[in-house]
XYZ file of C-alpha atoms in Angstrom:
126
model
C 19.337 32.220 -28.710
C 16.880 32.546 -26.207
C 17.392 29.175 -24.651
C 21.311 29.927 -24.447
C 20.563 32.953 -22.616
C 18.195 31.305 -19.878
C 20.866 28.494 -19.341
C 23.409 31.029 -18.637
C 21.304 32.789 -16.036
C 20.458 29.578 -14.370
C 24.201 28.702 -14.211
C 25.011 32.260 -12.765
C 22.518 31.541 -10.174
C 23.530 28.253 -9.042
C 27.180 29.434 -9.057
C 26.440 32.530 -6.938
C 24.314 29.960 -4.502
C 27.448 27.635 -4.307
C 29.679 30.780 -3.400
C 27.438 31.698 -0.825
C 27.114 28.364 0.955
C 30.950 27.865 0.789
C 31.473 31.532 2.208
C 28.521 31.041 4.969
C 30.422 27.558 5.834
C 33.827 28.924 6.178
C 32.861 32.063 7.975
C 29.911 31.274 10.098
C 30.057 27.335 10.627
C 27.760 27.148 13.566
C 25.080 29.542 12.027
C 25.317 27.529 8.754
C 24.876 24.242 10.467
C 21.840 25.717 12.750
C 20.349 27.125 9.499
C 20.405 23.492 7.990
C 19.196 21.632 10.777
C 16.198 24.056 11.090
C 15.307 23.578 7.498
C 15.378 19.900 7.867
C 13.257 20.182 11.039
C 10.756 22.330 9.416
C 10.539 19.934 6.446
C 10.051 17.156 8.738
C 7.211 19.279 10.559
C 5.571 20.050 7.205
C 5.509 16.872 6.118
C 4.113 15.492 9.144
C 1.211 18.182 9.116
C 0.547 17.199 5.264
C 0.733 13.523 6.188
C -1.662 13.593 9.360
C -4.083 15.804 7.788
C -4.271 14.605 4.295
C -2.645 11.301 3.411
C -3.544 9.041 6.546
C -7.051 9.616 6.294
C -7.601 7.893 2.883
C -9.296 4.819 3.472
C -9.472 1.706 1.843
C -12.373 1.494 -0.734
C -15.077 -0.794 -0.221
C -13.884 -2.746 -3.273
C -10.731 -3.303 -1.568
C -11.923 -4.534 1.503
C -13.983 -7.077 -0.338
C -11.100 -8.032 -2.441
C -8.678 -8.427 0.746
C -11.725 -10.843 2.362
C -11.865 -12.927 -0.986
C -7.991 -13.307 -0.870
C -8.282 -14.455 2.713
C -11.166 -17.058 1.808
C -9.102 -18.210 -1.005
C -5.937 -19.005 1.009
C -7.921 -20.457 3.671
C -9.412 -22.831 1.229
C -6.205 -23.672 -0.819
C -3.920 -24.006 2.103
C -1.475 -26.620 2.254
C -2.406 -29.351 4.727
C 0.165 -30.884 6.984
C 1.003 -34.661 5.748
C -0.395 -37.346 7.915
C 2.312 -39.106 10.084
C 2.213 -42.652 10.818
C 4.196 -44.295 13.540
C 6.171 -47.363 12.532
C 4.799 -49.624 15.373
C 2.001 -51.837 14.088
C -0.551 -51.435 16.976
C -0.615 -47.537 17.050
C -1.438 -45.103 14.233
C -1.708 -41.374 14.857
C -4.399 -39.723 12.972
C -4.817 -35.920 12.566
C -6.995 -34.320 15.031
C -8.611 -31.766 12.918
C -12.068 -32.767 12.208
C -13.439 -32.399 8.570
C -15.967 -29.560 7.931
C -19.542 -30.470 7.208
C -20.107 -30.876 3.333
C -23.489 -28.728 3.708
C -21.505 -25.631 4.624
C -21.589 -23.237 1.438
C -18.662 -23.027 -0.930
C -16.402 -20.322 0.304
C -15.098 -19.577 -3.018
C -18.357 -18.622 -4.521
C -19.285 -15.132 -3.690
C -22.466 -13.145 -4.813
C -21.513 -9.820 -6.432
C -24.236 -7.345 -6.213
C -24.650 -5.191 -9.234
C -26.918 -2.263 -10.310
C -28.949 -4.429 -12.911
C -32.250 -3.356 -13.745
C -35.160 -5.545 -13.990
C -35.053 -7.800 -17.101
C -37.073 -6.404 -20.019
C -39.795 -8.589 -21.005
C -38.844 -9.163 -24.814
C -41.839 -11.032 -25.858
C -44.156 -8.150 -25.434
C -42.399 -5.956 -28.163
């Protein structure tokens, strides 16, 4: 029964608001649109302030930076090489102009992850 009274009260408030909006639109159209645009403008200003003060200053965490760097390295390693095209004449062959990287360079797909491990316990001393 209590819930029924609350829903009737909410319907009454919404109905009165609709009647007030329609009467304002009919009797004072310029004032109505001025108020609407002022409310929209204030909302945009409020959103801008909240965005520039709180949301924009969020920086990516160190883990996200490391993840993005690993993705870039992976893409660089596994990117598709362009196929070598040879001309049909017997005397001239075109070779790719890119030189091979030295084999002594460290593997870019392996990465040291620093952890917070403590020194190993010597189990033989127990």
